[in-house]
PDB file of C-alpha atoms in Angstrom:
ATOM      1  CA  MET A  34      -8.147 -47.826  83.743  1.00 38.00           C
ATOM      2  CA  PRO A  35      -7.532 -48.205  79.977  1.00 40.00           C
ATOM      3  CA  ASP A  36      -7.221 -45.161  77.842  1.00 42.00           C
ATOM      4  CA  THR A  37     -10.563 -44.757  76.313  1.00 40.00           C
ATOM      5  CA  SER A  38     -10.262 -41.373  74.705  1.00 41.00           C
ATOM      6  CA  PRO A  39     -13.059 -40.155  72.352  1.00 41.00           C
ATOM      7  CA  SER A  40     -11.163 -41.483  69.320  1.00 38.00           C
ATOM      8  CA  THR A  41     -11.032 -45.027  70.671  1.00 37.00           C
ATOM      9  CA  PRO A  42     -13.467 -47.210  68.740  1.00 37.00           C
ATOM     10  CA  SER A  43     -14.000 -49.811  71.404  1.00 36.00           C
ATOM     11  CA  THR A  44     -16.149 -47.766  73.717  1.00 35.00           C
ATOM     12  CA  ALA A  45     -19.492 -45.930  73.722  1.00 36.00           C
ATOM     13  CA  ALA A  46     -17.511 -42.778  73.639  1.00 37.00           C
ATOM     14  CA  THR A  47     -17.298 -43.209  69.847  1.00 39.00           C
ATOM     15  CA  VAL A  48     -20.867 -41.723  69.738  1.00 43.00           C
ATOM     16  CA  VAL A  49     -19.202 -38.343  69.849  1.00 43.00           C
ATOM     17  CA  PRO A  50     -17.615 -37.345  66.516  1.00 42.00           C
ATOM     18  CA  ALA A  51     -14.729 -35.565  68.251  1.00 48.00           C
ATOM     19  CA  ARG A  52     -11.785 -34.324  66.153  1.00 51.00           C
ATOM     20  CA  HIS A  53      -9.004 -36.920  65.671  1.00 54.00           C
ATOM     21  CA  GLY A  54      -5.582 -36.168  67.180  1.00 60.00           C
ATOM     22  CA  MET A  55      -6.857 -33.998  70.045  1.00 69.00           C
ATOM     23  CA  SER A  56      -4.177 -32.695  72.353  1.00 75.00           C
ATOM     24  CA  ASN A  57      -4.164 -33.792  75.983  1.00 82.00           C
ATOM     25  CA  THR A  58      -5.481 -30.527  77.131  1.00 81.00           C
ATOM     26  CA  GLU A  59      -8.439 -30.889  74.722  1.00 79.00           C
ATOM     27  CA  LYS A  60      -9.123 -34.305  75.896  1.00 82.00           C
ATOM     28  CA  TRP A  61      -9.172 -33.113  79.477  1.00 87.00           C
ATOM     29  CA  ILE A  62     -11.526 -30.345  78.794  1.00 85.00           C
ATOM     30  CA  TYR A  63     -13.736 -32.748  76.764  1.00 82.00           C
ATOM     31  CA  ARG A  64     -13.847 -35.235  79.717  1.00 84.00           C
ATOM     32  CA  PHE A  65     -14.238 -32.445  82.404  1.00 89.00           C
ATOM     33  CA  LEU A  66     -17.275 -31.074  80.585  1.00 87.00           C
ATOM     34  CA  HIS A  67     -19.079 -34.450  80.297  1.00 82.00           C
ATOM     35  CA  ILE A  68     -18.389 -35.175  83.906  1.00 87.00           C
ATOM     36  CA  ALA A  69     -19.714 -31.797  84.855  1.00 88.00           C
ATOM     37  CA  VAL A  70     -22.801 -32.324  82.704  1.00 86.00           C
ATOM     38  CA  LEU A  71     -23.400 -35.751  84.442  1.00 83.00           C
ATOM     39  CA  VAL A  72     -22.869 -34.235  87.972  1.00 88.00           C
ATOM     40  CA  LEU A  73     -25.211 -31.365  87.358  1.00 87.00           C
ATOM     41  CA  SER A  74     -27.879 -33.667  85.975  1.00 84.00           C
ATOM     42  CA  ILE A  75     -27.680 -35.767  89.060  1.00 84.00           C
ATOM     43  CA  TYR A  76     -28.020 -32.532  91.057  1.00 84.00           C
ATOM     44  CA  LEU A  77     -30.996 -31.479  89.060  1.00 82.00           C
ATOM     45  CA  ILE A  78     -32.634 -34.986  89.505  1.00 82.00           C
ATOM     46  CA  ILE A  79     -32.173 -34.593  93.312  1.00 82.00           C
ATOM     47  CA  SER A  80     -33.530 -31.038  93.369  1.00 80.00           C
ATOM     48  CA  ILE A  81     -36.675 -32.060  91.470  1.00 79.00           C
ATOM     49  CA  ALA A  82     -37.139 -35.156  93.520  1.00 82.00           C
ATOM     50  CA  LEU A  83     -36.853 -33.336  96.840  1.00 79.00           C
ATOM     51  CA  ASP A  84     -39.199 -30.661  95.620  1.00 76.00           C
ATOM     52  CA  THR A  85     -41.771 -33.170  94.555  1.00 77.00           C
ATOM     53  CA  LEU A  86     -41.557 -35.259  97.694  1.00 78.00           C
ATOM     54  CA  HIS A  87     -42.072 -32.123  99.850  1.00 75.00           C
ATOM     55  CA  GLY A  88     -45.406 -31.411  98.116  1.00 62.00           C
ATOM     56  CA  HIS A  89     -44.234 -28.667  95.727  1.00 56.00           C
ATOM     57  CA  GLY A  90     -42.950 -28.987  92.076  1.00 53.00           C
ATOM     58  CA  ILE A  91     -45.796 -27.097  90.269  1.00 53.00           C
ATOM     59  CA  GLN A  92     -45.389 -23.416  90.250  1.00 55.00           C
ATOM     60  CA  TYR A  93     -41.950 -22.805  88.904  1.00 54.00           C
ATOM     61  CA  TYR A  94     -42.223 -19.044  88.978  1.00 52.00           C
ATOM     62  CA  ASP A  95     -42.558 -19.213  92.761  1.00 61.00           C
ATOM     63  CA  LYS A  96     -39.161 -20.792  92.986  1.00 71.00           C
ATOM     64  CA  PRO A  97     -36.517 -18.252  91.920  1.00 77.00           C
ATOM     65  CA  GLU A  98     -33.577 -20.168  93.370  1.00 79.00           C
ATOM     66  CA  PHE A  99     -34.560 -23.239  91.313  1.00 78.00           C
ATOM     67  CA  LEU A 100     -34.713 -21.096  88.233  1.00 82.00           C
ATOM     68  CA  LYS A 101     -31.301 -19.669  88.742  1.00 85.00           C
ATOM     69  CA  THR A 102     -29.926 -23.128  89.329  1.00 84.00           C
ATOM     70  CA  GLN A 103     -31.491 -24.572  86.189  1.00 84.00           C
ATOM     71  CA  LEU A 104     -30.261 -21.532  84.230  1.00 88.00           C
ATOM     72  CA  PHE A 105     -26.648 -22.279  85.366  1.00 91.00           C
ATOM     73  CA  ILE A 106     -26.951 -25.928  84.605  1.00 88.00           C
ATOM     74  CA  CYS A 107     -28.384 -25.262  81.058  1.00 90.00           C
ATOM     75  CA  CYS A 108     -25.514 -22.804  80.453  1.00 92.00           C
ATOM     76  CA  VAL A 109     -22.985 -25.526  81.217  1.00 90.00           C
ATOM     77  CA  PHE A 110     -24.908 -27.870  78.915  1.00 89.00           C
ATOM     78  CA  LEU A 111     -24.838 -25.315  76.077  1.00 91.00           C
ATOM     79  CA  ILE A 112     -21.114 -24.760  76.663  1.00 92.00           C
ATOM     80  CA  ASP A 113     -20.475 -28.465  76.387  1.00 89.00           C
ATOM     81  CA  PHE A 114     -22.511 -28.614  73.174  1.00 90.00           C
ATOM     82  CA  ILE A 115     -20.461 -25.720  71.655  1.00 91.00           C
ATOM     83  CA  VAL A 116     -17.132 -27.254  72.577  1.00 89.00           C
ATOM     84  CA  GLU A 117     -18.265 -30.682  71.037  1.00 86.00           C
ATOM     85  CA  PHE A 118     -19.305 -28.842  67.958  1.00 90.00           C
ATOM     86  CA  PHE A 119     -15.845 -27.165  67.453  1.00 87.00           C
ATOM     87  CA  MET A 120     -14.127 -30.548  68.158  1.00 84.00           C
ATOM     88  CA  ALA A 121     -16.096 -32.399  65.701  1.00 83.00           C
ATOM     89  CA  ASP A 122     -14.514 -33.403  62.334  1.00 82.00           C
ATOM     90  CA  ASP A 123     -17.719 -33.100  60.387  1.00 86.00           C
ATOM     91  CA  LYS A 124     -19.539 -30.150  61.918  1.00 88.00           C
ATOM     92  CA  GLY A 125     -22.601 -30.433  59.694  1.00 90.00           C
ATOM     93  CA  ARG A 126     -23.070 -34.074  60.745  1.00 90.00           C
ATOM     94  CA  TYR A 127     -22.689 -33.075  64.298  1.00 89.00           C
ATOM     95  CA  LEU A 128     -25.389 -30.586  64.073  1.00 90.00           C
ATOM     96  CA  LEU A 129     -27.602 -33.094  62.274  1.00 90.00           C
ATOM     97  CA  THR A 130     -27.164 -35.850  64.770  1.00 87.00           C
ATOM     98  CA  HIS A 131     -26.889 -33.720  68.045  1.00 87.00           C
ATOM     99  CA  SER A 132     -29.218 -30.776  67.451  1.00 88.00           C
ATOM    100  CA  ILE A 133     -31.648 -32.375  69.949  1.00 87.00           C
ATOM    101  CA  PHE A 134     -29.082 -31.856  72.773  1.00 86.00           C
ATOM    102  CA  PHE A 135     -29.023 -28.113  71.936  1.00 90.00           C
ATOM    103  CA  ILE A 136     -32.876 -27.949  72.066  1.00 90.00           C
ATOM    104  CA  VAL A 137     -33.092 -29.681  75.440  1.00 86.00           C
ATOM    105  CA  SER A 138     -30.329 -27.520  76.904  1.00 89.00           C
ATOM    106  CA  ILE A 139     -32.276 -24.231  76.571  1.00 90.00           C
ATOM    107  CA  PRO A 140     -33.463 -22.995  79.899  1.00 87.00           C
ATOM    108  CA  TYR A 141     -37.146 -22.808  79.016  1.00 86.00           C
ATOM    109  CA  LEU A 142     -38.495 -22.186  82.546  1.00 82.00           C
ATOM    110  CA  TRP A 143     -36.045 -19.361  83.077  1.00 86.00           C
ATOM    111  CA  LEU A 144     -36.930 -17.767  79.751  1.00 88.00           C
ATOM    112  CA  LEU A 145     -40.668 -18.016  80.410  1.00 84.00           C
ATOM    113  CA  ASP A 146     -40.191 -16.340  83.852  1.00 82.00           C
ATOM    114  CA  LYS A 147     -37.882 -13.714  82.325  1.00 85.00           C
ATOM    115  CA  PHE A 148     -40.381 -12.587  79.748  1.00 87.00           C
ATOM    116  CA  GLY A 149     -43.285 -12.839  82.150  1.00 82.00           C
ATOM    117  CA  ILE A 150     -44.915 -15.693  80.383  1.00 83.00           C
ATOM    118  CA  LYS A 151     -46.847 -18.194  82.660  1.00 78.00           C
ATOM    119  CA  VAL A 152     -47.657 -21.736  81.473  1.00 75.00           C
ATOM    120  CA  GLN A 153     -51.397 -22.094  81.876  1.00 73.00           C
ATOM    121  CA  SER A 154     -51.008 -25.798  82.828  1.00 74.00           C
ATOM    122  CA  PRO A 155     -49.027 -26.410  85.915  1.00 72.00           C
ATOM    123  CA  GLN A 156     -48.506 -30.025  84.913  1.00 72.00           C
ATOM    124  CA  VAL A 157     -46.767 -28.912  81.695  1.00 76.00           C
ATOM    125  CA  ALA A 158     -44.558 -26.484  83.841  1.00 75.00           C
ATOM    126  CA  TYR A 159     -43.644 -29.373  86.050  1.00 76.00           C
ATOM    127  CA  LEU A 160     -42.661 -31.599  83.144  1.00 77.00           C
ATOM    128  CA  LEU A 161     -40.536 -28.858  81.564  1.00 78.00           C
ATOM    129  CA  GLN A 162     -38.107 -29.285  84.601  1.00 78.00           C
ATOM    130  CA  PHE A 163     -37.169 -32.704  83.193  1.00 79.00           C
ATOM    131  CA  VAL A 164     -36.242 -31.505  79.695  1.00 82.00           C
ATOM    132  CA  PRO A 165     -32.446 -30.761  80.368  1.00 81.00           C
ATOM    133  CA  LEU A 166     -32.066 -34.245  81.795  1.00 79.00           C
ATOM    134  CA  ALA A 167     -31.898 -35.653  78.276  1.00 77.00           C
ATOM    135  CA  ARG A 168     -28.518 -34.076  78.004  1.00 75.00           C
ATOM    136  CA  GLY A 169     -27.398 -35.954  81.146  1.00 77.00           C
ATOM    137  CA  GLY A 170     -28.451 -39.194  79.629  1.00 75.00           C
ATOM    138  CA  TYR A 171     -26.046 -38.620  76.791  1.00 73.00           C
ATOM    139  CA  ALA A 172     -23.133 -37.681  79.060  1.00 75.00           C
ATOM    140  CA  LEU A 173     -23.941 -40.870  81.152  1.00 72.00           C
ATOM    141  CA  ALA A 174     -23.313 -43.035  77.944  1.00 68.00           C
ATOM    142  CA  ILE A 175     -19.927 -41.222  77.353  1.00 70.00           C
ATOM    143  CA  VAL A 176     -18.767 -41.574  80.930  1.00 69.00           C
ATOM    144  CA  VAL A 177     -19.735 -45.262  81.072  1.00 67.00           C
ATOM    145  CA  GLY A 178     -17.825 -45.735  77.834  1.00 66.00           C
ATOM    146  CA  TRP A 179     -14.670 -44.391  79.578  1.00 66.00           C
ATOM    147  CA  LEU A 180     -15.011 -46.764  82.603  1.00 64.00           C
ATOM    148  CA  THR A 181     -15.573 -49.986  80.629  1.00 63.00           C
ATOM    149  CA  SER A 182     -13.280 -51.381  78.038  1.00 60.00           C
ATOM    150  CA  ASN A 183     -15.973 -53.605  76.616  1.00 66.00           C
ATOM    151  CA  LYS A 184     -18.472 -51.941  74.265  1.00 68.00           C
ATOM    152  CA  ALA A 185     -21.262 -54.528  74.948  1.00 66.00           C
ATOM    153  CA  ALA A 186     -20.789 -54.101  78.707  1.00 70.00           C
ATOM    154  CA  SER A 187     -20.911 -50.346  78.443  1.00 69.00           C
ATOM    155  CA  LEU A 188     -24.012 -50.397  76.473  1.00 70.00           C
ATOM    156  CA  PHE A 189     -25.582 -52.865  78.894  1.00 75.00           C
ATOM    157  CA  ILE A 190     -24.714 -50.643  81.887  1.00 78.00           C
ATOM    158  CA  THR A 191     -26.100 -47.616  80.079  1.00 74.00           C
ATOM    159  CA  TYR A 192     -29.314 -49.332  79.329  1.00 77.00           C
ATOM    160  CA  LEU A 193     -29.649 -50.564  82.858  1.00 80.00           C
ATOM    161  CA  ILE A 194     -29.119 -47.166  84.415  1.00 80.00           C
ATOM    162  CA  THR A 195     -31.470 -45.586  81.822  1.00 79.00           C
ATOM    163  CA  LEU A 196     -34.165 -48.120  82.842  1.00 83.00           C
ATOM    164  CA  ILE A 197     -33.643 -47.416  86.556  1.00 85.00           C
ATOM    165  CA  ALA A 198     -33.759 -43.689  85.942  1.00 83.00           C
ATOM    166  CA  THR A 199     -36.889 -43.905  83.756  1.00 84.00           C
ATOM    167  CA  VAL A 200     -38.666 -45.826  86.479  1.00 89.00           C
ATOM    168  CA  PHE A 201     -37.658 -43.220  89.051  1.00 88.00           C
ATOM    169  CA  PHE A 202     -38.746 -40.218  86.898  1.00 85.00           C
ATOM    170  CA  SER A 203     -42.021 -42.035  86.036  1.00 88.00           C
ATOM    171  CA  SER A 204     -42.765 -42.686  89.638  1.00 90.00           C
ATOM    172  CA  LEU A 205     -42.082 -38.942  90.485  1.00 87.00           C
ATOM    173  CA  VAL A 206     -44.500 -37.719  87.646  1.00 86.00           C
ATOM    174  CA  PHE A 207     -47.129 -40.377  88.663  1.00 91.00           C
ATOM    175  CA  TYR A 208     -46.917 -39.320  92.267  1.00 89.00           C
ATOM    176  CA  MET A 209     -47.259 -35.637  91.374  1.00 84.00           C
ATOM    177  CA  PHE A 210     -50.360 -36.100  89.184  1.00 86.00           C
ATOM    178  CA  GLU A 211     -52.146 -39.052  91.207  1.00 90.00           C
ATOM    179  CA  ARG A 212     -51.585 -38.000  94.797  1.00 85.00           C
ATOM    180  CA  ASN A 213     -54.696 -36.456  96.393  1.00 84.00           C
ATOM    181  CA  VAL A 214     -56.688 -37.923  93.454  1.00 90.00           C
ATOM    182  CA  ASN A 215     -56.039 -41.522  93.505  1.00 92.00           C
ATOM    183  CA  PRO A 216     -56.852 -43.229  96.915  1.00 92.00           C
ATOM    184  CA  LEU A 217     -54.400 -45.997  96.171  1.00 91.00           C
ATOM    185  CA  VAL A 218     -51.435 -43.457  95.962  1.00 91.00           C
ATOM    186  CA  THR A 219     -50.834 -42.278  99.555  1.00 89.00           C
ATOM    187  CA  ASP A 220     -47.125 -41.717  99.445  1.00 88.00           C
ATOM    188  CA  PHE A 221     -44.111 -41.974  97.004  1.00 89.00           C
ATOM    189  CA  THR A 222     -43.479 -45.694  97.735  1.00 91.00           C
ATOM    190  CA  ASP A 223     -46.859 -46.451  96.123  1.00 93.00           C
ATOM    191  CA  ALA A 224     -45.880 -44.516  93.015  1.00 92.00           C
ATOM    192  CA  LEU A 225     -42.487 -46.359  92.900  1.00 92.00           C
ATOM    193  CA  TRP A 226     -44.125 -49.693  93.303  1.00 93.00           C
ATOM    194  CA  TRP A 227     -46.551 -48.798  90.428  1.00 93.00           C
ATOM    195  CA  ALA A 228     -43.686 -47.769  88.111  1.00 92.00           C
ATOM    196  CA  SER A 229     -41.617 -50.915  89.005  1.00 91.00           C
ATOM    197  CA  MET A 230     -44.533 -53.265  88.186  1.00 91.00           C
ATOM    198  CA  ASP A 231     -45.738 -51.345  85.122  1.00 90.00           C
ATOM    199  CA  VAL A 232     -42.309 -51.350  83.494  1.00 89.00           C
ATOM    200  CA  THR A 233     -42.144 -55.163  83.831  1.00 85.00           C
ATOM    201  CA  THR A 234     -45.773 -55.380  82.327  1.00 80.00           C
ATOM    202  CA  VAL A 235     -46.630 -57.434  85.332  1.00 82.00           C
ATOM    203  CA  GLY A 236     -49.027 -54.702  86.647  1.00 79.00           C
ATOM    204  CA  SER A 237     -50.135 -53.836  90.136  1.00 82.00           C
ATOM    205  CA  ASN A 238     -53.167 -53.176  92.151  1.00 87.00           C
ATOM    206  CA  ILE A 239     -52.668 -49.388  91.547  1.00 90.00           C
ATOM    207  CA  VAL A 240     -54.586 -48.040  88.516  1.00 90.00           C
ATOM    208  CA  ALA A 241     -54.139 -44.578  87.120  1.00 92.00           C
ATOM    209  CA  VAL A 242     -57.148 -42.311  87.348  1.00 93.00           C
ATOM    210  CA  THR A 243     -55.744 -39.113  85.708  1.00 90.00           C
ATOM    211  CA  PRO A 244     -55.222 -38.769  81.992  1.00 89.00           C
ATOM    212  CA  GLU A 245     -51.435 -38.088  82.632  1.00 85.00           C
ATOM    213  CA  GLY A 246     -51.154 -41.250  84.690  1.00 90.00           C
ATOM    214  CA  ARG A 247     -52.942 -43.359  82.086  1.00 91.00           C
ATOM    215  CA  VAL A 248     -50.650 -42.084  79.255  1.00 90.00           C
ATOM    216  CA  LEU A 249     -47.583 -42.723  81.510  1.00 90.00           C
ATOM    217  CA  SER A 250     -48.863 -46.258  82.113  1.00 91.00           C
ATOM    218  CA  VAL A 251     -48.876 -47.078  78.291  1.00 91.00           C
ATOM    219  CA  LEU A 252     -45.451 -45.404  77.704  1.00 89.00           C
ATOM    220  CA  LEU A 253     -43.769 -47.152  80.622  1.00 90.00           C
ATOM    221  CA  ALA A 254     -45.181 -50.589  79.697  1.00 88.00           C
ATOM    222  CA  ALA A 255     -44.052 -50.076  76.083  1.00 88.00           C
ATOM    223  CA  LEU A 256     -40.566 -49.029  77.198  1.00 84.00           C
ATOM    224  CA  GLY A 257     -40.297 -52.173  79.337  1.00 83.00           C
ATOM    225  CA  MET A 258     -41.242 -54.399  76.491  1.00 85.00           C
ATOM    226  CA  MET A 259     -38.510 -52.775  74.348  1.00 81.00           C
ATOM    227  CA  MET A 260     -35.704 -52.777  76.911  1.00 78.00           C
ATOM    228  CA  PHE A 261     -36.094 -56.023  78.808  1.00 75.00           C
ATOM    229  CA  PRO A 262     -35.271 -58.132  75.635  1.00 77.00           C
ATOM    230  CA  ILE A 263     -32.060 -56.230  75.513  1.00 74.00           C
ATOM    231  CA  PHE A 264     -31.100 -57.592  78.870  1.00 72.00           C
ATOM    232  CA  THR A 265     -32.100 -61.124  77.895  1.00 75.00           C
ATOM    233  CA  VAL A 266     -29.898 -60.936  74.737  1.00 75.00           C
ATOM    234  CA  TYR A 267     -26.997 -59.654  76.633  1.00 73.00           C
ATOM    235  CA  ILE A 268     -27.145 -62.292  79.373  1.00 77.00           C
ATOM    236  CA  THR A 269     -27.634 -65.016  76.862  1.00 79.00           C
ATOM    237  CA  SER A 270     -24.730 -63.841  74.696  1.00 77.00           C
ATOM    238  CA  LEU A 271     -22.591 -63.627  77.836  1.00 74.00           C
ATOM    239  CA  ILE A 272     -23.405 -67.194  78.967  1.00 80.00           C
ATOM    240  CA  THR A 273     -22.802 -68.472  75.433  1.00 81.00           C
ATOM    241  CA  LYS A 274     -19.491 -66.786  75.213  1.00 77.00           C
ATOM    242  CA  ASN A 275     -18.395 -68.212  78.627  1.00 75.00           C
ATOM    243  CA  HIS A 276     -19.492 -71.621  77.550  1.00 72.00           C
ATOM    244  CA  GLN A 277     -17.567 -71.416  74.315  1.00 78.00           C
ATOM    245  CA  GLN A 278     -14.413 -70.291  76.107  1.00 76.00           C
ATOM    246  CA  ALA A 279     -14.801 -73.159  78.533  1.00 74.00           C
ATOM    247  CA  GLN A 280     -15.107 -75.647  75.714  1.00 77.00           C
ATOM    248  CA  ALA A 281     -12.094 -74.090  73.931  1.00 74.00           C
ATOM    249  CA  GLY A 282     -10.141 -74.458  77.079  1.00 68.00           C
ATOM    250  CA  ASN A 283     -11.077 -78.127  77.556  1.00 67.00           C
ATOM    251  CA  THR A 284     -10.229 -78.797  73.919  1.00 69.00           C
ATOM    252  CA  SER A 285      -6.775 -77.206  74.263  1.00 65.00           C
ATOM    253  CA  LEU A 286      -6.096 -79.400  77.387  1.00 61.00           C
ATOM    254  CA  ASN A 287      -7.092 -82.558  75.495  1.00 61.00           C
TER     255      ASN A 287
END
């Protein structure tokens, strides 16, 4: 694997304004924290998914173990943010461009439970579980940048994983809101089919009946219209590049 440290300009890892000339120890700390963020994000995804598929996922204050788990995960996310802040060359710019990752790393559900505040809408409480995952998406882009030496390839892989994750999250939310209300949504596979067809703007026989489901339908279709052209451009450019290389090889042989 090539050395793709945060200061290497050829990878997606350059999105982090890390301090130049970091020691090997600092680089290992930097990488360990981002891998930890990604692994914990995956764990959080699995926890929410299992909770949703088993028919729960609404009353967060009835799940103290989940609250403790999310508190731990958010604390790791905050530590990662602080470490990145002190490693940044321009700390003011880092705060300006990365403040959203501090905001999403706050353990809102744990704080609400700690101070005895109950969210009146169970749907809003359910959606709050997904907030810290935005930090995991950023860590994903960093880790993919380490694993691929080509910037275009790393961006493409990041977009592809983001699209798959979005379809999965949307199907979970859709299933939570539409089950027992929409006769066409009998299990999670129906919601997954709906999300897959909606993101491609092809559509399916399943139509949202709740306000949340309808809003999600519009947002998911809009996301699909924005992201699929990226794949088309990437594949087209890849084919063009290979064709040009083949032509150059034939020219050199002649």
